[in-house]
Amino acid sequence: MAPTDVPKKERSLSYRLHDALNVPLVGGLAIMCILGLLGLMDAHLITKIFISYIAVDTIWIVLSPSAVPRFAWAIVLHHVLTFLILLHPLRFPEHAIETCRDGIVELNTFFLIARRQLTRGSLLNRACDLMYHLTLSIRFLWQPYLIYHFRIITHMNSTDRPGGYTFREHYMVMVSQVLLCVFNILIVLPGLLPKKKKKA
């Protein structure tokens, strides 16, 4: 998700409720992905939970765009891409761990949302801000690497499954991951750059 610096007094009920619920929900997804990577939780179960969350959150934003001011269209597109890429590990359990590898980015999203819930300048707010910036490497280094990783494991010649995977399956995963990385560049990155001061 991208930064949405909306003053608290201007935040709609849907916005406030969406953020409040997403702190534990997104945090839970991040924790589950970590547990999955450590082999402490079934990755296919995580995939089912993850895709269910994405579906429900997409419906919420479509019905109430004010839940994500300024970026509702982008978040819906992001969720559609996430849903599409999650269909692969959902259909092919041997790749369920990939949900955790890609979904670990929710750690960054968690700190972004949690930061907004805390008083600006407070110790916890600063801690979340620090962790948000530290985990940006997941978006800008790890996720681009996964494009290469997914190319190998979902290829028609992949050894993960007898006969490999269909071109359509491979194409869906690749295009979705590439566009998710493009999302990070077009939506997330601009919010990190210094804002130009308006001339008097």
PDB file of C-alpha atoms in Angstrom:
ATOM      1  CA  MET A   1       0.000   0.000   0.000  1.00  0.00           C
ATOM      2  CA  ALA A   2       1.086   3.568  -0.573  1.00  0.00           C
ATOM      3  CA  PRO A   3       1.376   6.434   1.894  1.00  0.00           C
ATOM      4  CA  THR A   4      -1.794   8.506   2.222  1.00  0.00           C
ATOM      5  CA  ASP A   5      -0.956  11.513   4.341  1.00  0.00           C
ATOM      6  CA  VAL A   6      -4.472  12.658   5.135  1.00  0.00           C
ATOM      7  CA  PRO A   7      -4.941  14.897   8.197  1.00  0.00           C
ATOM      8  CA  LYS A   8      -6.783  13.035  10.958  1.00  0.00           C
ATOM      9  CA  LYS A   9      -9.625  15.566  11.071  1.00  0.00           C
ATOM     10  CA  GLU A  10     -10.331  14.887   7.375  1.00  0.00           C
ATOM     11  CA  ARG A  11     -10.313  11.092   7.656  1.00  0.00           C
ATOM     12  CA  SER A  12     -13.631   9.386   6.938  1.00  0.00           C
ATOM     13  CA  LEU A  13     -15.104   6.710   9.191  1.00  0.00           C
ATOM     14  CA  SER A  14     -14.317   4.117   6.510  1.00  0.00           C
ATOM     15  CA  TYR A  15     -10.696   5.302   6.393  1.00  0.00           C
ATOM     16  CA  ARG A  16     -10.276   5.154  10.172  1.00  0.00           C
ATOM     17  CA  LEU A  17     -11.993   1.771  10.474  1.00  0.00           C
ATOM     18  CA  HIS A  18     -10.026   0.338   7.546  1.00  0.00           C
ATOM     19  CA  ASP A  19      -6.706   1.390   9.082  1.00  0.00           C
ATOM     20  CA  ALA A  20      -7.678   0.219  12.588  1.00  0.00           C
ATOM     21  CA  LEU A  21      -8.656  -3.244  11.339  1.00  0.00           C
ATOM     22  CA  ASN A  22      -5.684  -3.564   9.022  1.00  0.00           C
ATOM     23  CA  VAL A  23      -3.125  -3.098  11.789  1.00  0.00           C
ATOM     24  CA  PRO A  24      -3.898  -6.535  13.327  1.00  0.00           C
ATOM     25  CA  LEU A  25      -4.939  -8.142  10.020  1.00  0.00           C
ATOM     26  CA  VAL A  26      -1.893  -7.121   7.998  1.00  0.00           C
ATOM     27  CA  GLY A  27       0.335  -7.690  11.014  1.00  0.00           C
ATOM     28  CA  GLY A  28      -1.161 -11.166  11.308  1.00  0.00           C
ATOM     29  CA  LEU A  29      -0.479 -11.892   7.643  1.00  0.00           C
ATOM     30  CA  ALA A  30       3.127 -10.776   8.053  1.00  0.00           C
ATOM     31  CA  ILE A  31       3.582 -13.003  11.109  1.00  0.00           C
ATOM     32  CA  MET A  32       2.015 -15.970   9.304  1.00  0.00           C
ATOM     33  CA  CYS A  33       4.373 -15.476   6.359  1.00  0.00           C
ATOM     34  CA  ILE A  34       7.335 -15.491   8.734  1.00  0.00           C
ATOM     35  CA  LEU A  35       6.023 -18.644  10.434  1.00  0.00           C
ATOM     36  CA  GLY A  36       5.523 -20.234   7.021  1.00  0.00           C
ATOM     37  CA  LEU A  37       9.090 -19.446   5.984  1.00  0.00           C
ATOM     38  CA  LEU A  38      10.313 -20.997   9.235  1.00  0.00           C
ATOM     39  CA  GLY A  39       8.230 -24.109   8.597  1.00  0.00           C
ATOM     40  CA  LEU A  40       6.060 -23.465  11.648  1.00  0.00           C
ATOM     41  CA  MET A  41       2.771 -22.997   9.767  1.00  0.00           C
ATOM     42  CA  ASP A  42       1.243 -24.655   6.729  1.00  0.00           C
ATOM     43  CA  ALA A  43       1.965 -22.411   3.739  1.00  0.00           C
ATOM     44  CA  HIS A  44      -1.076 -23.588   1.801  1.00  0.00           C
ATOM     45  CA  LEU A  45      -3.332 -22.567   4.693  1.00  0.00           C
ATOM     46  CA  ILE A  46      -1.602 -19.180   4.713  1.00  0.00           C
ATOM     47  CA  THR A  47      -2.329 -18.887   0.990  1.00  0.00           C
ATOM     48  CA  LYS A  48      -6.046 -19.505   1.590  1.00  0.00           C
ATOM     49  CA  ILE A  49      -6.172 -16.935   4.396  1.00  0.00           C
ATOM     50  CA  PHE A  50      -4.174 -14.409   2.367  1.00  0.00           C
ATOM     51  CA  ILE A  51      -6.329 -14.646  -0.762  1.00  0.00           C
ATOM     52  CA  SER A  52      -9.491 -14.405   1.353  1.00  0.00           C
ATOM     53  CA  TYR A  53      -8.202 -11.218   2.971  1.00  0.00           C
ATOM     54  CA  ILE A  54      -7.334  -9.737  -0.427  1.00  0.00           C
ATOM     55  CA  ALA A  55     -10.809 -10.528  -1.785  1.00  0.00           C
ATOM     56  CA  VAL A  56     -12.632  -8.990   1.194  1.00  0.00           C
ATOM     57  CA  ASP A  57     -10.397  -5.901   1.301  1.00  0.00           C
ATOM     58  CA  THR A  58     -10.860  -5.332  -2.432  1.00  0.00           C
ATOM     59  CA  ILE A  59     -14.642  -5.432  -2.056  1.00  0.00           C
ATOM     60  CA  TRP A  60     -14.422  -2.978   0.852  1.00  0.00           C
ATOM     61  CA  ILE A  61     -12.361  -0.463  -1.141  1.00  0.00           C
ATOM     62  CA  VAL A  62     -14.544  -0.796  -4.244  1.00  0.00           C
ATOM     63  CA  LEU A  63     -17.683  -0.150  -2.180  1.00  0.00           C
ATOM     64  CA  SER A  64     -16.056   2.572  -0.071  1.00  0.00           C
ATOM     65  CA  PRO A  65     -13.148   4.267  -1.907  1.00  0.00           C
ATOM     66  CA  SER A  66     -12.770   6.757   0.953  1.00  0.00           C
ATOM     67  CA  ALA A  67     -11.161   3.902   2.927  1.00  0.00           C
ATOM     68  CA  VAL A  68      -7.964   4.614   0.969  1.00  0.00           C
ATOM     69  CA  PRO A  69      -8.030   8.302  -0.049  1.00  0.00           C
ATOM     70  CA  ARG A  70      -6.208   9.314  -3.236  1.00  0.00           C
ATOM     71  CA  PHE A  71      -5.024   5.781  -4.013  1.00  0.00           C
ATOM     72  CA  ALA A  72      -8.207   3.680  -4.057  1.00  0.00           C
ATOM     73  CA  TRP A  73      -7.885   2.802  -7.767  1.00  0.00           C
ATOM     74  CA  ALA A  74      -4.222   1.856  -7.329  1.00  0.00           C
ATOM     75  CA  ILE A  75      -4.870  -0.334  -4.290  1.00  0.00           C
ATOM     76  CA  VAL A  76      -7.710  -2.128  -6.091  1.00  0.00           C
ATOM     77  CA  LEU A  77      -5.390  -2.790  -9.046  1.00  0.00           C
ATOM     78  CA  HIS A  78      -2.664  -3.937  -6.637  1.00  0.00           C
ATOM     79  CA  HIS A  79      -5.122  -6.299  -4.934  1.00  0.00           C
ATOM     80  CA  VAL A  80      -6.273  -7.733  -8.271  1.00  0.00           C
ATOM     81  CA  LEU A  81      -2.647  -8.482  -9.190  1.00  0.00           C
ATOM     82  CA  THR A  82      -2.039  -9.997  -5.755  1.00  0.00           C
ATOM     83  CA  PHE A  83      -5.168 -12.140  -6.104  1.00  0.00           C
ATOM     84  CA  LEU A  84      -4.038 -13.376  -9.521  1.00  0.00           C
ATOM     85  CA  ILE A  85      -0.557 -14.321  -8.341  1.00  0.00           C
ATOM     86  CA  LEU A  86      -1.976 -16.065  -5.254  1.00  0.00           C
ATOM     87  CA  LEU A  87      -4.073 -18.285  -7.495  1.00  0.00           C
ATOM     88  CA  HIS A  88      -0.866 -20.076  -8.493  1.00  0.00           C
ATOM     89  CA  PRO A  89       0.142 -21.380  -5.025  1.00  0.00           C
ATOM     90  CA  LEU A  90      -3.541 -21.989  -4.304  1.00  0.00           C
ATOM     91  CA  ARG A  91      -3.799 -24.322  -7.316  1.00  0.00           C
ATOM     92  CA  PHE A  92      -0.306 -25.766  -6.953  1.00  0.00           C
ATOM     93  CA  PRO A  93       0.440 -26.482  -3.252  1.00  0.00           C
ATOM     94  CA  GLU A  94       4.061 -27.349  -4.045  1.00  0.00           C
ATOM     95  CA  HIS A  95       4.572 -23.608  -4.482  1.00  0.00           C
ATOM     96  CA  ALA A  96       2.588 -22.528  -1.410  1.00  0.00           C
ATOM     97  CA  ILE A  97       5.787 -21.336   0.262  1.00  0.00           C
ATOM     98  CA  GLU A  98       5.999 -18.662  -2.454  1.00  0.00           C
ATOM     99  CA  THR A  99       3.023 -16.964  -0.795  1.00  0.00           C
ATOM    100  CA  CYS A 100       5.228 -16.437   2.242  1.00  0.00           C
ATOM    101  CA  ARG A 101       8.227 -15.346   0.200  1.00  0.00           C
ATOM    102  CA  ASP A 102       6.231 -12.691  -1.623  1.00  0.00           C
ATOM    103  CA  GLY A 103       3.808 -11.926   1.203  1.00  0.00           C
ATOM    104  CA  ILE A 104       6.571 -10.949   3.615  1.00  0.00           C
ATOM    105  CA  VAL A 105       6.192  -7.477   2.072  1.00  0.00           C
ATOM    106  CA  GLU A 106       3.173  -7.087   4.364  1.00  0.00           C
ATOM    107  CA  LEU A 107       5.684  -6.451   7.135  1.00  0.00           C
ATOM    108  CA  ASN A 108       6.446  -3.146   5.421  1.00  0.00           C
ATOM    109  CA  THR A 109       2.735  -2.437   4.946  1.00  0.00           C
ATOM    110  CA  PHE A 110       2.099  -3.135   8.631  1.00  0.00           C
ATOM    111  CA  PHE A 111       4.626  -0.533   9.776  1.00  0.00           C
ATOM    112  CA  LEU A 112       3.193   1.969   7.290  1.00  0.00           C
ATOM    113  CA  ILE A 113      -0.335   1.587   8.667  1.00  0.00           C
ATOM    114  CA  ALA A 114       0.743   1.345  12.318  1.00  0.00           C
ATOM    115  CA  ARG A 115       2.779   4.531  11.922  1.00  0.00           C
ATOM    116  CA  ARG A 116      -0.366   6.415  10.884  1.00  0.00           C
ATOM    117  CA  GLN A 117      -2.203   5.283  14.017  1.00  0.00           C
ATOM    118  CA  LEU A 118       0.374   6.731  16.385  1.00  0.00           C
ATOM    119  CA  THR A 119       0.959  10.296  17.497  1.00  0.00           C
ATOM    120  CA  ARG A 120       3.480  11.866  15.147  1.00  0.00           C
ATOM    121  CA  GLY A 121       6.832  12.295  16.850  1.00  0.00           C
ATOM    122  CA  SER A 122       6.098   9.806  19.640  1.00  0.00           C
ATOM    123  CA  LEU A 123       8.619   7.075  20.414  1.00  0.00           C
ATOM    124  CA  LEU A 124       6.426   4.340  18.921  1.00  0.00           C
ATOM    125  CA  ASN A 125       5.700   6.459  15.853  1.00  0.00           C
ATOM    126  CA  ARG A 126       9.418   6.974  15.278  1.00  0.00           C
ATOM    127  CA  ALA A 127      10.107   3.270  15.825  1.00  0.00           C
ATOM    128  CA  CYS A 128       7.462   2.311  13.249  1.00  0.00           C
ATOM    129  CA  ASP A 129       8.817   4.921  10.858  1.00  0.00           C
ATOM    130  CA  LEU A 130      12.301   3.454  11.220  1.00  0.00           C
ATOM    131  CA  MET A 131      11.059  -0.091  10.662  1.00  0.00           C
ATOM    132  CA  TYR A 132       8.977   1.061   7.697  1.00  0.00           C
ATOM    133  CA  HIS A 133      12.049   2.510   6.001  1.00  0.00           C
ATOM    134  CA  LEU A 134      14.217  -0.496   6.892  1.00  0.00           C
ATOM    135  CA  THR A 135      11.714  -2.950   5.425  1.00  0.00           C
ATOM    136  CA  LEU A 136      11.402  -0.994   2.169  1.00  0.00           C
ATOM    137  CA  SER A 137      14.225  -3.229   0.942  1.00  0.00           C
ATOM    138  CA  ILE A 138      11.609  -5.983   0.691  1.00  0.00           C
ATOM    139  CA  ARG A 139       9.724  -3.927  -1.902  1.00  0.00           C
ATOM    140  CA  PHE A 140      12.671  -2.602  -3.851  1.00  0.00           C
ATOM    141  CA  LEU A 141      15.209  -5.451  -3.654  1.00  0.00           C
ATOM    142  CA  TRP A 142      13.529  -8.704  -2.621  1.00  0.00           C
ATOM    143  CA  GLN A 143      10.374  -8.452  -4.727  1.00  0.00           C
ATOM    144  CA  PRO A 144      12.288  -7.652  -7.950  1.00  0.00           C
ATOM    145  CA  TYR A 145      14.511 -10.674  -7.244  1.00  0.00           C
ATOM    146  CA  LEU A 146      11.389 -12.831  -7.039  1.00  0.00           C
ATOM    147  CA  ILE A 147      10.687 -12.044 -10.705  1.00  0.00           C
ATOM    148  CA  TYR A 148      13.805 -14.056 -11.552  1.00  0.00           C
ATOM    149  CA  HIS A 149      12.928 -16.727  -8.978  1.00  0.00           C
ATOM    150  CA  PHE A 150       9.366 -17.131 -10.246  1.00  0.00           C
ATOM    151  CA  ARG A 151      10.592 -17.317 -13.836  1.00  0.00           C
ATOM    152  CA  ILE A 152      12.567 -20.433 -12.951  1.00  0.00           C
ATOM    153  CA  ILE A 153      10.048 -22.258 -10.762  1.00  0.00           C
ATOM    154  CA  THR A 154       6.940 -21.641 -12.915  1.00  0.00           C
ATOM    155  CA  HIS A 155       8.592 -22.272 -16.276  1.00  0.00           C
ATOM    156  CA  MET A 156       7.322 -24.880 -18.711  1.00  0.00           C
ATOM    157  CA  ASN A 157      10.558 -26.798 -18.019  1.00  0.00           C
ATOM    158  CA  SER A 158      10.293 -26.502 -14.223  1.00  0.00           C
ATOM    159  CA  THR A 159      11.282 -29.626 -12.310  1.00  0.00           C
ATOM    160  CA  ASP A 160       8.888 -28.754  -9.463  1.00  0.00           C
ATOM    161  CA  ARG A 161       6.067 -30.510 -11.313  1.00  0.00           C
ATOM    162  CA  PRO A 162       6.131 -33.322 -13.916  1.00  0.00           C
ATOM    163  CA  GLY A 163       5.772 -31.625 -17.290  1.00  0.00           C
ATOM    164  CA  GLY A 164       6.319 -28.183 -15.800  1.00  0.00           C
ATOM    165  CA  TYR A 165       3.628 -25.497 -15.902  1.00  0.00           C
ATOM    166  CA  THR A 166       1.558 -24.146 -18.759  1.00  0.00           C
ATOM    167  CA  PHE A 167       2.616 -20.998 -20.558  1.00  0.00           C
ATOM    168  CA  ARG A 168      -0.556 -19.293 -19.321  1.00  0.00           C
ATOM    169  CA  GLU A 169       0.299 -20.119 -15.697  1.00  0.00           C
ATOM    170  CA  HIS A 170       3.874 -18.938 -16.135  1.00  0.00           C
ATOM    171  CA  TYR A 171       2.746 -15.757 -17.900  1.00  0.00           C
ATOM    172  CA  MET A 172       0.153 -14.913 -15.224  1.00  0.00           C
ATOM    173  CA  VAL A 173       2.688 -15.218 -12.395  1.00  0.00           C
ATOM    174  CA  MET A 174       5.395 -13.287 -14.222  1.00  0.00           C
ATOM    175  CA  VAL A 175       3.202 -10.414 -15.396  1.00  0.00           C
ATOM    176  CA  SER A 176       1.585 -10.074 -11.962  1.00  0.00           C
ATOM    177  CA  GLN A 177       4.925  -9.923 -10.144  1.00  0.00           C
ATOM    178  CA  VAL A 178       6.417  -7.464 -12.626  1.00  0.00           C
ATOM    179  CA  LEU A 179       3.398  -5.167 -12.300  1.00  0.00           C
ATOM    180  CA  LEU A 180       3.510  -5.399  -8.500  1.00  0.00           C
ATOM    181  CA  CYS A 181       7.093  -4.132  -8.680  1.00  0.00           C
ATOM    182  CA  VAL A 182       6.021  -1.370 -11.075  1.00  0.00           C
ATOM    183  CA  PHE A 183       3.368  -0.427  -8.505  1.00  0.00           C
ATOM    184  CA  ASN A 184       6.099  -0.004  -5.894  1.00  0.00           C
ATOM    185  CA  ILE A 185       8.011   2.322  -8.206  1.00  0.00           C
ATOM    186  CA  LEU A 186       5.058   4.430  -9.357  1.00  0.00           C
ATOM    187  CA  ILE A 187       3.024   4.634  -6.140  1.00  0.00           C
ATOM    188  CA  VAL A 188       5.303   3.940  -3.171  1.00  0.00           C
ATOM    189  CA  LEU A 189       8.589   5.489  -4.340  1.00  0.00           C
ATOM    190  CA  PRO A 190       7.223   9.001  -5.054  1.00  0.00           C
ATOM    191  CA  GLY A 191       6.005   9.208  -1.462  1.00  0.00           C
ATOM    192  CA  LEU A 192       9.572   8.645  -0.264  1.00  0.00           C
ATOM    193  CA  LEU A 193      11.117  11.402  -2.354  1.00  0.00           C
ATOM    194  CA  PRO A 194      11.559  14.933  -0.957  1.00  0.00           C
ATOM    195  CA  LYS A 195       8.615  17.143  -1.813  1.00  0.00           C
ATOM    196  CA  LYS A 196       9.396  20.230  -3.864  1.00  0.00           C
ATOM    197  CA  LYS A 197       8.675  23.461  -2.056  1.00  0.00           C
ATOM    198  CA  LYS A 198       6.068  25.613  -3.724  1.00  0.00           C
ATOM    199  CA  LYS A 199       7.372  28.936  -4.938  1.00  0.00           C
ATOM    200  CA  ALA A 200       5.852  31.945  -3.241  1.00  0.00           C
TER     201      ALA A 200
END
